Backbone as ProteinMPNN parsed JSONL, in Angstrom:
{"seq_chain_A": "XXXXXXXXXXXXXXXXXXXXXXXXXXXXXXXXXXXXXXXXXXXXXXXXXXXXXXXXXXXXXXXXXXXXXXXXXXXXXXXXXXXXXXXXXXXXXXXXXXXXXXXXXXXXXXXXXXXXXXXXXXXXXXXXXXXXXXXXXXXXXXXXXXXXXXXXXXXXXXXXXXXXXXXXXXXXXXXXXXXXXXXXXXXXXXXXXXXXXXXXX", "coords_chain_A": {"N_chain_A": [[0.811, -1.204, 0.0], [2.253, 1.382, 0.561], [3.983, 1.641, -1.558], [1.811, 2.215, -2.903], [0.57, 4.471, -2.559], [3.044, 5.897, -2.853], [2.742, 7.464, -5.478], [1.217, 9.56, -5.847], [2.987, 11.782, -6.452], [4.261, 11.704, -9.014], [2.134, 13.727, -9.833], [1.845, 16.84, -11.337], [3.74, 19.203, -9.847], [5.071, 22.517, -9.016], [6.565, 21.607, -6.499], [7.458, 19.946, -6.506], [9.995, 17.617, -5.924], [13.435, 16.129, -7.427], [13.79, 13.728, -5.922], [11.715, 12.965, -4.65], [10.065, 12.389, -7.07], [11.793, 10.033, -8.34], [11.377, 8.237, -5.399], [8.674, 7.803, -6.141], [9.447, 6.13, -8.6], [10.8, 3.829, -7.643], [9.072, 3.235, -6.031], [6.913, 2.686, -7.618], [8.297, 0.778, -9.217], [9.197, -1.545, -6.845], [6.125, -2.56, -6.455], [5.636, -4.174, -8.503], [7.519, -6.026, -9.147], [6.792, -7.322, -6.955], [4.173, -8.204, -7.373], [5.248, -9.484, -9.836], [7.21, -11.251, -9.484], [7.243, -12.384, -7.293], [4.794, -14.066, -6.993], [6.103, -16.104, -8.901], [8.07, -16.806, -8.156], [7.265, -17.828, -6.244], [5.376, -20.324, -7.08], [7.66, -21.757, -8.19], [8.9, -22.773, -6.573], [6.95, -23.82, -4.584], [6.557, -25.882, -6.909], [8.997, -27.429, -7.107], [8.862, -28.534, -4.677], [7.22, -29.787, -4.407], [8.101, -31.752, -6.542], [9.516, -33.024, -5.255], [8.758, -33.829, -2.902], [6.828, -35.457, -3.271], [8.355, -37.405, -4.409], [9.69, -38.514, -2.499], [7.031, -39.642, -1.187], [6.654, -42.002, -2.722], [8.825, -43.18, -2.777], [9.024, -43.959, 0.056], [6.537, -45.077, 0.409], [7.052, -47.314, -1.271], [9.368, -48.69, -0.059], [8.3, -49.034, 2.576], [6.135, -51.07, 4.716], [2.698, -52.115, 5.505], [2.026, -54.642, 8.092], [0.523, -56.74, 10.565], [0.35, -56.898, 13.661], [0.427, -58.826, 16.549], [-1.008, -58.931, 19.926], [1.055, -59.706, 22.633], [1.771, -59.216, 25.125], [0.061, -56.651, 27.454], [2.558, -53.804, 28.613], [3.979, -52.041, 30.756], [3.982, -48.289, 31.628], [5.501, -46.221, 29.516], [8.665, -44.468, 31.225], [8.653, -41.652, 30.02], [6.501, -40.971, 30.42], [5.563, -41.094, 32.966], [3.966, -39.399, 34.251], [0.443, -39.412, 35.249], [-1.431, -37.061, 34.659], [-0.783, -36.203, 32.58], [-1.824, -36.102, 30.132], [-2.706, -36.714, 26.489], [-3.607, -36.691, 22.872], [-1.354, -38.643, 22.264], [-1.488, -40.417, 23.97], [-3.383, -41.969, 23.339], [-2.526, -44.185, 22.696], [-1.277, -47.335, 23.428], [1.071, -49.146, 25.291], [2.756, -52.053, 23.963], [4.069, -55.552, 23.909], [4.437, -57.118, 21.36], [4.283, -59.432, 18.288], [5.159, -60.319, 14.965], [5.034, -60.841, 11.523], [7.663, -60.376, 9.481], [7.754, -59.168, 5.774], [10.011, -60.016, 4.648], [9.02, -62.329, 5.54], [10.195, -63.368, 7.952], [10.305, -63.605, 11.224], [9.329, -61.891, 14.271], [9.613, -60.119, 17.485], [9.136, -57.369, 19.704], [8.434, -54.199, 21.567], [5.494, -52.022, 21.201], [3.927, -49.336, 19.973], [0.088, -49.537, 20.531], [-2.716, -49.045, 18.892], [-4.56, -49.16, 20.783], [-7.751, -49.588, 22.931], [-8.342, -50.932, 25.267], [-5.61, -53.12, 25.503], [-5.421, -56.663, 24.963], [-4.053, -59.927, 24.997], [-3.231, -61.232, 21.981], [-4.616, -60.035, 20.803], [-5.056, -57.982, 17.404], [-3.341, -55.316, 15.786], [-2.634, -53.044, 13.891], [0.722, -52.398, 12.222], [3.668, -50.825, 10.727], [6.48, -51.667, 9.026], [9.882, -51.954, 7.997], [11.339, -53.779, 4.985], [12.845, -56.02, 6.068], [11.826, -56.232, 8.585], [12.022, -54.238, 10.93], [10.516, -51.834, 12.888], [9.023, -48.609, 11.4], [8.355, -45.483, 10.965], [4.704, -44.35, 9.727], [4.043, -44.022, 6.278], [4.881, -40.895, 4.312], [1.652, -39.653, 3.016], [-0.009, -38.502, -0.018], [-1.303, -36.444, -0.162], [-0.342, -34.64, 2.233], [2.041, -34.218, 1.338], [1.481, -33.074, -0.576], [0.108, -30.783, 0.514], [2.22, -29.613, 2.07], [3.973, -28.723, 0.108], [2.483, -26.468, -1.343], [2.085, -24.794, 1.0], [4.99, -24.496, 1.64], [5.629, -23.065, -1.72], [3.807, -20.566, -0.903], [5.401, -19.663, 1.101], [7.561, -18.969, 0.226], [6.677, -17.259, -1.709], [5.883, -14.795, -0.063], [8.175, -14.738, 1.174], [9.959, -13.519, -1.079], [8.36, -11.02, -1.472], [8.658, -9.936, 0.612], [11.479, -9.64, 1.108], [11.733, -7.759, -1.399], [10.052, -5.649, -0.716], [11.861, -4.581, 1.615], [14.29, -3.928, 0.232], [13.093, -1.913, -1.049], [12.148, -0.08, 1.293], [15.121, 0.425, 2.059], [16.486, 1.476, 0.171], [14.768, 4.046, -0.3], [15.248, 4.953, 2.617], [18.084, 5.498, 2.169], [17.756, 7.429, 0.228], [16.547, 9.134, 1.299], [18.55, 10.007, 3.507], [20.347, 10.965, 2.117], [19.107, 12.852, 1.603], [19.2, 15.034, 3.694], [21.496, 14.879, 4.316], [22.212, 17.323, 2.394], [21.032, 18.845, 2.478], [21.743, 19.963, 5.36], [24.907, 20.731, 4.834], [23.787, 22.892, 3.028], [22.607, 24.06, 4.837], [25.07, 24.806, 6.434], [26.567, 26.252, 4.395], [25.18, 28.771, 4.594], [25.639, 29.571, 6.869], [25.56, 31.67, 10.216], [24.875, 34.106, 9.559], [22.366, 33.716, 8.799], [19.715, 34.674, 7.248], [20.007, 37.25, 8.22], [20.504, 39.576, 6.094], [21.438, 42.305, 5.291], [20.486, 43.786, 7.652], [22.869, 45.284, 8.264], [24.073, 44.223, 10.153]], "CA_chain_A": [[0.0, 0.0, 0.0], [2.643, 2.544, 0.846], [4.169, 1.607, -3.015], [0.721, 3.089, -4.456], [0.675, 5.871, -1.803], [3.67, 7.111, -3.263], [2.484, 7.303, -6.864], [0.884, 10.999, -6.201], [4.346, 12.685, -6.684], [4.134, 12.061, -10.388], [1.805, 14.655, -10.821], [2.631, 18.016, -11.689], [3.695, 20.786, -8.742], [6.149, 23.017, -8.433], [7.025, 21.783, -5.598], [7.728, 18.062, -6.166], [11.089, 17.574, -6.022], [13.82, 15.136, -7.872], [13.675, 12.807, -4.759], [9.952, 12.428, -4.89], [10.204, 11.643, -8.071], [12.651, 8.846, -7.835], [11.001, 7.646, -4.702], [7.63, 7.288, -6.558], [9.357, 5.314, -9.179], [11.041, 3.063, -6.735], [7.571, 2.623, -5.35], [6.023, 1.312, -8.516], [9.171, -1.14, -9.158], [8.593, -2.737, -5.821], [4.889, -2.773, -6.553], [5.668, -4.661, -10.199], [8.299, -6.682, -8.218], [6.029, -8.002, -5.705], [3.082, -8.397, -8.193], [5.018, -10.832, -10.613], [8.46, -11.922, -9.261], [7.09, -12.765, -5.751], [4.172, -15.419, -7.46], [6.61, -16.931, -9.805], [9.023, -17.39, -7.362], [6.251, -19.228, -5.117], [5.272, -21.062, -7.832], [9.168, -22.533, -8.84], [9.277, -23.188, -5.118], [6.119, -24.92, -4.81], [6.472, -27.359, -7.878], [10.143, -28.111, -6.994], [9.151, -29.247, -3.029], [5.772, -30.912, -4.851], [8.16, -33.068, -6.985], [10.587, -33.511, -4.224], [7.657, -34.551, -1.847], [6.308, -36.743, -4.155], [9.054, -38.649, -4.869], [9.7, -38.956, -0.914], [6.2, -40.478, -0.729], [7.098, -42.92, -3.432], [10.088, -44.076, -1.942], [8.455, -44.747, 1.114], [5.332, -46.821, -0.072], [7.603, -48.806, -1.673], [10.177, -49.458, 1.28], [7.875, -49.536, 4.319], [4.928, -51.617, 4.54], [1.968, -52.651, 6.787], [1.765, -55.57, 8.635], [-0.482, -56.877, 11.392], [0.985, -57.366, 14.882], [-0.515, -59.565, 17.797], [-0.508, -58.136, 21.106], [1.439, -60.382, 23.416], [0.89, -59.131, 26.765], [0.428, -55.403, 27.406], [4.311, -52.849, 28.623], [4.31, -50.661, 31.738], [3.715, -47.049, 31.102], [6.875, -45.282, 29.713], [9.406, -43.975, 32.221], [9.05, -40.698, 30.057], [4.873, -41.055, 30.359], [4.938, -41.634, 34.171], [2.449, -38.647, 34.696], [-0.845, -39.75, 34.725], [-1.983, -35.938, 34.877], [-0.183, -35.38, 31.5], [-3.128, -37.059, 29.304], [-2.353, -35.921, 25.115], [-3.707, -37.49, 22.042], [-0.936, -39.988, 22.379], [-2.136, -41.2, 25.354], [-4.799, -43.246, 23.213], [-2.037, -45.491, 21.968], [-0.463, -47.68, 24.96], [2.824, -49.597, 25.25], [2.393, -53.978, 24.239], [4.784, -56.466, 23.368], [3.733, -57.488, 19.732], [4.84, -60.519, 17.067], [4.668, -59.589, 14.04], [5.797, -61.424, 10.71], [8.128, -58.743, 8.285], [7.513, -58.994, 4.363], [10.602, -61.303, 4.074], [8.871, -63.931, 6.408], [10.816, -63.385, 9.119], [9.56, -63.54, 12.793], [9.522, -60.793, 15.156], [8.84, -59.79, 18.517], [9.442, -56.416, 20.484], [7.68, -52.999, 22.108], [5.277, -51.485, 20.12], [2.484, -48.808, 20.598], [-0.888, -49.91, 19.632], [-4.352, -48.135, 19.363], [-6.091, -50.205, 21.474], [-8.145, -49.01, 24.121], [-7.455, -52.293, 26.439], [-5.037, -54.527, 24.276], [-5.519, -58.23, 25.553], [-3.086, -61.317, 24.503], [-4.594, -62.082, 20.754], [-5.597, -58.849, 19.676], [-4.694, -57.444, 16.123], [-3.033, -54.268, 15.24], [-1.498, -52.743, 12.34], [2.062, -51.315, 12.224], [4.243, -50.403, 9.634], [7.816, -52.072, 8.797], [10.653, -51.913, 6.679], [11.03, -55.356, 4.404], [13.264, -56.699, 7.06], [10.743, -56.22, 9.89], [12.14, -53.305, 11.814], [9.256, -50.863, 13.044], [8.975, -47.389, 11.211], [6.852, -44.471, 11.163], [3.911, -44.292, 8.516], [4.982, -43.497, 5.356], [3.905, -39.756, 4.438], [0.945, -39.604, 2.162], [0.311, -37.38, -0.594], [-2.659, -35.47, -0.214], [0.018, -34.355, 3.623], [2.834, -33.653, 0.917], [0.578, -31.497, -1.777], [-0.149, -29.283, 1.638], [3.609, -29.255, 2.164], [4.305, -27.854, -1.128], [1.355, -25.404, -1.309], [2.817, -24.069, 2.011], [6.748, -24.078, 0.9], [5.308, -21.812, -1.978], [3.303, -19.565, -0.026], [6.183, -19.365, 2.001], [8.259, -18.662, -1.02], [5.83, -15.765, -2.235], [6.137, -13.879, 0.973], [10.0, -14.253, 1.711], [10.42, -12.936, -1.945], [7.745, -9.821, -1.374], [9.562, -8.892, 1.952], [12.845, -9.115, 0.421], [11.571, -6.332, -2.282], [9.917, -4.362, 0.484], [12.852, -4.532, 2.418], [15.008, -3.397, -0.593], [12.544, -0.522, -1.491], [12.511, 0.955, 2.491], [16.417, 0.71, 2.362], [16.535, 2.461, -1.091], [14.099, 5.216, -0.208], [15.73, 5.475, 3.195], [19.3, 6.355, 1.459], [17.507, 8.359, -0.359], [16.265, 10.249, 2.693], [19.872, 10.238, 4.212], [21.542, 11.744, 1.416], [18.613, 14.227, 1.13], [19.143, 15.251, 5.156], [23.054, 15.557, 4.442], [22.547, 17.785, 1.204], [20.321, 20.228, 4.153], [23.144, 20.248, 6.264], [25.688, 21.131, 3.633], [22.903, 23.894, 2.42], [22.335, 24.891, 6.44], [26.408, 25.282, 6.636], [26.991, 27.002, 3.75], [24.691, 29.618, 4.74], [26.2, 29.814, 8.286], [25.002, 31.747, 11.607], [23.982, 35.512, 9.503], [20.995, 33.348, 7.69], [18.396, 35.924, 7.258], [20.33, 38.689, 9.104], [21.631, 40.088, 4.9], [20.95, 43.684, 5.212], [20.337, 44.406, 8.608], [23.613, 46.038, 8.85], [24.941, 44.048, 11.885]], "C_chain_A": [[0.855, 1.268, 0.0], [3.671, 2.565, -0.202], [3.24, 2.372, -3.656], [0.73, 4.455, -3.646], [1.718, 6.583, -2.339], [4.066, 7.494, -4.943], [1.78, 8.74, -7.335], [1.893, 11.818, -6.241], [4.336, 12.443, -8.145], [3.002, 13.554, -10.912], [2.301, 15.87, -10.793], [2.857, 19.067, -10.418], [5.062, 21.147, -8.408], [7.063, 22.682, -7.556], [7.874, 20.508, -5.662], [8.712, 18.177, -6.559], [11.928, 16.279, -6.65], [13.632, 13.682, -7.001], [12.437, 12.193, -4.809], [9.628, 11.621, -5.873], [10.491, 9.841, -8.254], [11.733, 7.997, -7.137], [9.724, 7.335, -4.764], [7.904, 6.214, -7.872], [10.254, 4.105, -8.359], [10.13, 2.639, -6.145], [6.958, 1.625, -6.236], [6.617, 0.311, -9.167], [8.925, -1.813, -8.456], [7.255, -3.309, -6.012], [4.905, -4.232, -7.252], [6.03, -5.751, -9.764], [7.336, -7.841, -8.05], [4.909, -8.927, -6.419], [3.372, -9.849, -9.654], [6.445, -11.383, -10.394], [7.56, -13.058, -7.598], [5.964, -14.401, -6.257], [5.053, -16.535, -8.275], [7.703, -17.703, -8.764], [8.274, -18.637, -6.185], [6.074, -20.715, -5.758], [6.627, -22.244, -8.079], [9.145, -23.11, -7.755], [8.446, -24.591, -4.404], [6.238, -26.471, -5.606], [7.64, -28.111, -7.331], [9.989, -28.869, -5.568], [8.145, -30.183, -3.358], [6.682, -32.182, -5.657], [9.111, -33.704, -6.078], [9.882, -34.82, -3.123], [6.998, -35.946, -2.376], [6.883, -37.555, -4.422], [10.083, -39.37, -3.956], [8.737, -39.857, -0.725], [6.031, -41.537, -1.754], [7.739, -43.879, -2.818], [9.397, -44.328, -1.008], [7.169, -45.363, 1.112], [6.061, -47.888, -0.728], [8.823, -49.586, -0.636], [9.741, -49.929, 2.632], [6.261, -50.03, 3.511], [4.228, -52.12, 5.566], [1.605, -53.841, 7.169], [0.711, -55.941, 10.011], [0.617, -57.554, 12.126], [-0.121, -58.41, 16.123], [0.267, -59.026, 18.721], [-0.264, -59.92, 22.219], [1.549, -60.728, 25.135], [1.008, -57.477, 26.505], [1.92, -55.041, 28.72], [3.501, -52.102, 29.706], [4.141, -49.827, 30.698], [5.241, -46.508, 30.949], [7.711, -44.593, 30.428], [8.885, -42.358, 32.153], [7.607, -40.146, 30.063], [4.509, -41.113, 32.331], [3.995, -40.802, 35.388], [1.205, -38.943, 34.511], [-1.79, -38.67, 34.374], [-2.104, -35.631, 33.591], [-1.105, -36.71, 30.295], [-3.08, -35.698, 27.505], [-3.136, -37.172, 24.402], [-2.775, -38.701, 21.869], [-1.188, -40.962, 23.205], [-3.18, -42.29, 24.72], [-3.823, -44.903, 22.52], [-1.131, -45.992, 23.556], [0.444, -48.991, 24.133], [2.088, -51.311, 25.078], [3.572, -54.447, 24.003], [4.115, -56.865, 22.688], [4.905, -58.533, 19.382], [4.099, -60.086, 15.731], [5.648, -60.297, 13.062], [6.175, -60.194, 9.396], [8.025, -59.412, 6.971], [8.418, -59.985, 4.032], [10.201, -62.666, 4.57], [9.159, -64.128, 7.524], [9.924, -63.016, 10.452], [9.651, -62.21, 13.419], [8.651, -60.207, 16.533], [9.743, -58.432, 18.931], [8.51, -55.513, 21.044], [7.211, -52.24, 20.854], [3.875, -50.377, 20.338], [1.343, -49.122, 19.443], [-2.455, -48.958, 19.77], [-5.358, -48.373, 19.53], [-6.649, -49.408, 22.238], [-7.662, -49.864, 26.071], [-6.908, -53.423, 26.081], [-5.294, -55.494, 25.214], [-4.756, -59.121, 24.485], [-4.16, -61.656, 23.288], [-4.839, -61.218, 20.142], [-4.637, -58.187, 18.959], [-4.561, -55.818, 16.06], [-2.39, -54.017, 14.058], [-0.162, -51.735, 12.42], [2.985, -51.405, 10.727], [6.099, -50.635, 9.89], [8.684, -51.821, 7.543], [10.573, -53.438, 6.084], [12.035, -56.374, 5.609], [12.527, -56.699, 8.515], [10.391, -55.14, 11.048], [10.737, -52.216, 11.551], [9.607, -49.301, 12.395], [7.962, -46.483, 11.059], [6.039, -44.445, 9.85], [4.256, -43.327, 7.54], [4.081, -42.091, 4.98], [2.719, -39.842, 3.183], [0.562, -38.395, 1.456], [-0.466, -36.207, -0.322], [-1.556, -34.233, 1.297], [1.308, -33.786, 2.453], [2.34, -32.609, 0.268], [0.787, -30.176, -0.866], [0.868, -28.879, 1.881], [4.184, -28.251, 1.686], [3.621, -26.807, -1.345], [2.059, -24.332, -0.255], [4.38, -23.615, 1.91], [6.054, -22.999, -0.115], [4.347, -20.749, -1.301], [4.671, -19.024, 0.339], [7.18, -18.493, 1.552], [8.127, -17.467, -1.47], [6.119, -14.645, -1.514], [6.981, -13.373, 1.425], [10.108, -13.319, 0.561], [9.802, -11.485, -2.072], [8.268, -9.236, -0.135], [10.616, -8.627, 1.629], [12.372, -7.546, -0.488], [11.274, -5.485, -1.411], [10.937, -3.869, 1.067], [13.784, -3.814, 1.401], [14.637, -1.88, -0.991], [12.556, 0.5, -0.192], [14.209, 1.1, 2.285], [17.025, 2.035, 1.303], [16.297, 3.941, -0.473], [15.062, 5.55, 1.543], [17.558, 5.814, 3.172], [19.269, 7.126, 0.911], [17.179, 9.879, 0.493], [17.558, 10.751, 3.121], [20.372, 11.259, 3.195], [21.095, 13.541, 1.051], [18.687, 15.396, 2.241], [20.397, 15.655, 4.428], [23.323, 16.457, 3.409], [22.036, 19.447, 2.028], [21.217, 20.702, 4.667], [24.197, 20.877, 5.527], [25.034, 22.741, 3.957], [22.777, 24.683, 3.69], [23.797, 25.673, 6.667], [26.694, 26.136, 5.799], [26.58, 28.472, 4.06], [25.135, 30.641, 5.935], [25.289, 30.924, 9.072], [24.368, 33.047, 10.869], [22.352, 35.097, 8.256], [20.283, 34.193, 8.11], [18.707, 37.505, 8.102], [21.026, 39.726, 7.67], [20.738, 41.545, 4.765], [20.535, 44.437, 6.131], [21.535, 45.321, 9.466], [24.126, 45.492, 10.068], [26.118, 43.495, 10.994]], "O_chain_A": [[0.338, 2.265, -0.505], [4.472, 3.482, -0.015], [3.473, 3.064, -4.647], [0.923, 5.5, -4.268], [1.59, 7.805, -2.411], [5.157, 7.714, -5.469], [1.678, 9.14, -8.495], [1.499, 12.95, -5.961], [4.474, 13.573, -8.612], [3.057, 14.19, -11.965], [3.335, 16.002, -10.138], [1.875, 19.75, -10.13], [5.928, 20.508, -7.81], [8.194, 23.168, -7.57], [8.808, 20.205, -4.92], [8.801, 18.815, -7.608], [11.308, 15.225, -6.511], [13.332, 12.641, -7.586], [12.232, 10.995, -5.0], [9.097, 10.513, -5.799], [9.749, 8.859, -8.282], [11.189, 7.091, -7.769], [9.254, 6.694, -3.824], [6.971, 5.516, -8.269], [10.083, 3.128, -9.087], [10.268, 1.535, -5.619], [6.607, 0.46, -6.048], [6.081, -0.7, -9.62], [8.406, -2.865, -8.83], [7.126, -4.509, -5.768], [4.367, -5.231, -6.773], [5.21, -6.668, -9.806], [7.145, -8.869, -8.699], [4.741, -10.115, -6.143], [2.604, -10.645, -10.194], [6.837, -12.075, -11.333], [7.557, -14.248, -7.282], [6.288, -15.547, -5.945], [4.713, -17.718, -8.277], [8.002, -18.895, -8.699], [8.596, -19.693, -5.639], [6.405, -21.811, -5.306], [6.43, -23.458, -8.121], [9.433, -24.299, -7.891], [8.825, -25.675, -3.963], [6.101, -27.625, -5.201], [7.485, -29.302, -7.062], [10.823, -29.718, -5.254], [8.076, -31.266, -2.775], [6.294, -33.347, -5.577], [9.435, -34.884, -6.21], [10.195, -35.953, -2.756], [6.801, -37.066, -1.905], [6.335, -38.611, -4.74], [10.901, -40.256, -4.206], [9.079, -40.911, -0.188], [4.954, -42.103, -1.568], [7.415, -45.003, -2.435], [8.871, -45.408, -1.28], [6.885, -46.211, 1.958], [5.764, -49.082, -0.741], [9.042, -50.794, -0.548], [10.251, -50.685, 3.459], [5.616, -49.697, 2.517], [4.832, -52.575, 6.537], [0.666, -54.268, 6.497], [0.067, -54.944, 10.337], [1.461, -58.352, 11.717], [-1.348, -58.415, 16.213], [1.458, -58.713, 18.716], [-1.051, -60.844, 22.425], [1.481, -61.682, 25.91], [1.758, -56.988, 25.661], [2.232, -55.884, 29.561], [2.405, -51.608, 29.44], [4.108, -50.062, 29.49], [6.031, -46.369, 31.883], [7.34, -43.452, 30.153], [8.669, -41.677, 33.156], [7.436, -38.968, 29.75], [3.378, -41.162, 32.815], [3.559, -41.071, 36.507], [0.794, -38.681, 33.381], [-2.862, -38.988, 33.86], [-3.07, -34.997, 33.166], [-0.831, -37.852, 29.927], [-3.299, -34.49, 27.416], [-3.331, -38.269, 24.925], [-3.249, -39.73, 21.387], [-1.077, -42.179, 23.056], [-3.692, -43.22, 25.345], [-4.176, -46.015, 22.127], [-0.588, -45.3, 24.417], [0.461, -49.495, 23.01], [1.184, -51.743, 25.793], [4.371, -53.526, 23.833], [2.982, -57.117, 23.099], [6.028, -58.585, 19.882], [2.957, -59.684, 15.51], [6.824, -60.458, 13.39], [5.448, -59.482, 8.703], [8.301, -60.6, 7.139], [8.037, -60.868, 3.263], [10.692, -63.755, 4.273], [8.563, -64.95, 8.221], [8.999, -62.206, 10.503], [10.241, -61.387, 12.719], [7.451, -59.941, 16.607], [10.916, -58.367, 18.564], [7.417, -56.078, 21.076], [7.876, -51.89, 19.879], [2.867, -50.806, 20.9], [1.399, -49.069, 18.215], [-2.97, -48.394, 20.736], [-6.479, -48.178, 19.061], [-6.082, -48.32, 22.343], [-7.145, -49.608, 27.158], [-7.42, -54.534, 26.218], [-5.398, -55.114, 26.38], [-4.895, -58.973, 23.271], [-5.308, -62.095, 23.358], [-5.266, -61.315, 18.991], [-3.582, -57.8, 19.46], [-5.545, -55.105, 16.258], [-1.701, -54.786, 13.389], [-0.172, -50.526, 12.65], [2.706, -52.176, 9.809], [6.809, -49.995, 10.665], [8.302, -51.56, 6.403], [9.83, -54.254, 6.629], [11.659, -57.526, 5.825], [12.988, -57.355, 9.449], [9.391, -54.987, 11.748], [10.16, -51.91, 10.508], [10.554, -48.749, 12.956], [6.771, -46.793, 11.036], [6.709, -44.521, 8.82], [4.643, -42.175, 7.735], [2.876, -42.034, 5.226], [3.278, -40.248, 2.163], [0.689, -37.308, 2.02], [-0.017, -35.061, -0.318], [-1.971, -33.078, 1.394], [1.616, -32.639, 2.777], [2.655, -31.433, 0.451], [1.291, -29.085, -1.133], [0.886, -27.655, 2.013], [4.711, -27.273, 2.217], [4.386, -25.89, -1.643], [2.5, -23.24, -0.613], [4.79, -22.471, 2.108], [5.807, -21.932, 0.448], [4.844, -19.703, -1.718], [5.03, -17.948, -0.138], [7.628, -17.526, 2.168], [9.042, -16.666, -1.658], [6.537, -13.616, -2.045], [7.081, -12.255, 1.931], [10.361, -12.171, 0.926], [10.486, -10.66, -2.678], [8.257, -8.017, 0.034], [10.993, -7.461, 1.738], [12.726, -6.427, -0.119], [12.038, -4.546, -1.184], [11.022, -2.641, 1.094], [14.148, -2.767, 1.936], [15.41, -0.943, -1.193], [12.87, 1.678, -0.361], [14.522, 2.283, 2.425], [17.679, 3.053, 1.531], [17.16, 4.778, -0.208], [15.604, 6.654, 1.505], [18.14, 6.324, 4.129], [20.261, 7.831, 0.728], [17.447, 11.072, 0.352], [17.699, 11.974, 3.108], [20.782, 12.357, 3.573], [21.661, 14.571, 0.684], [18.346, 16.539, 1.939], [20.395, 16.772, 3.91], [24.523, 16.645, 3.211], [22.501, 20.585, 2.08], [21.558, 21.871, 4.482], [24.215, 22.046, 5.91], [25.487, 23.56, 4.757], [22.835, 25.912, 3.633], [23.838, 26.858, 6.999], [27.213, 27.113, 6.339], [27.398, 29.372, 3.867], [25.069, 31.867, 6.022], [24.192, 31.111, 8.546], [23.278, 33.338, 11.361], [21.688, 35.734, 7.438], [20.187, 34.49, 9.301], [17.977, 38.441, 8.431], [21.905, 40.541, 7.946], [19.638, 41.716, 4.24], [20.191, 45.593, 5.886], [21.469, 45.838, 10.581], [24.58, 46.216, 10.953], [27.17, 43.13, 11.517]]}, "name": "protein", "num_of_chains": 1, "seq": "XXXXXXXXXXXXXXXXXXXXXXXXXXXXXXXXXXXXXXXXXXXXXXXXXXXXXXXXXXXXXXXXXXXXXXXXXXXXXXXXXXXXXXXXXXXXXXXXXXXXXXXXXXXXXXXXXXXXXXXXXXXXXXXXXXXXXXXXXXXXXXXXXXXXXXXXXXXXXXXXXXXXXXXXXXXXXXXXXXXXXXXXXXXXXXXXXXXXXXXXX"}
């Protein structure tokens, strides 16, 4: 806004000075700037984290996969859980010992959280392994990357429109500085009998 605000110094008045000038066309570069560098740049930013993301959630549907665990007996409460006060959405998954057969065949038992309400010896969960059996986290899905990327450009758009802003206050305030020290100059030259020329002192 304070790019188009300074777009009334183009018109005509005596008074408007080279500076003004200037600092109204420095206004409507940043404007221009902002208006088609700042989207494109979102855009490049966007696609490039969309095919990045995408070909993250590739790779991991094809390396991790879901298996079904049996709960073996239910695990004590975590050492680092041992508030009962401190109740979170994780709280709905609790600690079992699971068996669980990995993709090559192979056996497996260890600690595993499940999202039972009251696991019992027998009961079926689903967790997610690599092809050798080890437990990993669910692989990301796309529709969670798209939003990724959407957000990286956004993010993209905004750094690149503050950068210009930021370039156009620094501009215009060098422009200010130099117009302050050209005063000073103009104040000195004049020295201490300013306005005293003809009063005979």
């Amino acid at each position: 806004m304070r790019a188009i605000s300074g777009l009334w110094r183009w018109r005509r008045n005596p008074l408007c000075r080279a500076t003004d000038l200037a600092e109204a066309w420095v206004a409507l570069a940043a404007l221009l700037l902002i208006l088609l560098v700042a989207p494109v740049a979102g855009s490049l930013v966007g696609r490039s984290a969309q095919d990045a993301l995408q070909r993250s959630v590739r790779a991991q549907h094809e390396a991790r996969h879901p298996v079904t665990a049996t709960v073996v007996r239910k695990l004590d409460r975590s050492p680092l859980d041992s508030d009962p006060e401190t109740s979170s959405g994780r709280d709905l998954r609790t600690r079992v010992l699971a068996d669980w057969t990995a993709p090559d065949g192979t056996a497996h038992q260890g600690p595993a959280l499940a999202s039972l309400k009251d696991p019992q010896q027998g009961d079926t969960f689903r967790i997610w392994t690599d092809r050798h059996g080890r437990m990993v986290p669910r692989p990301l899905d796309s529709a969670t990357a798209s939003t990724h990327a959407v957000l990286a450009g956004f993010g993209a758009a905004l750094a690149t429109g503050g950068l210009i802003e930021g370039g156009r206050r620094l501009i215009v305030w060098r422009m200010a500085s130099r117009r302050y020290a050209r005063w000073d100059q103009a104040w000195d030259k004049a020295g201490p009998d300013w306005g005293r020329t003809g009063t005979g002192s």
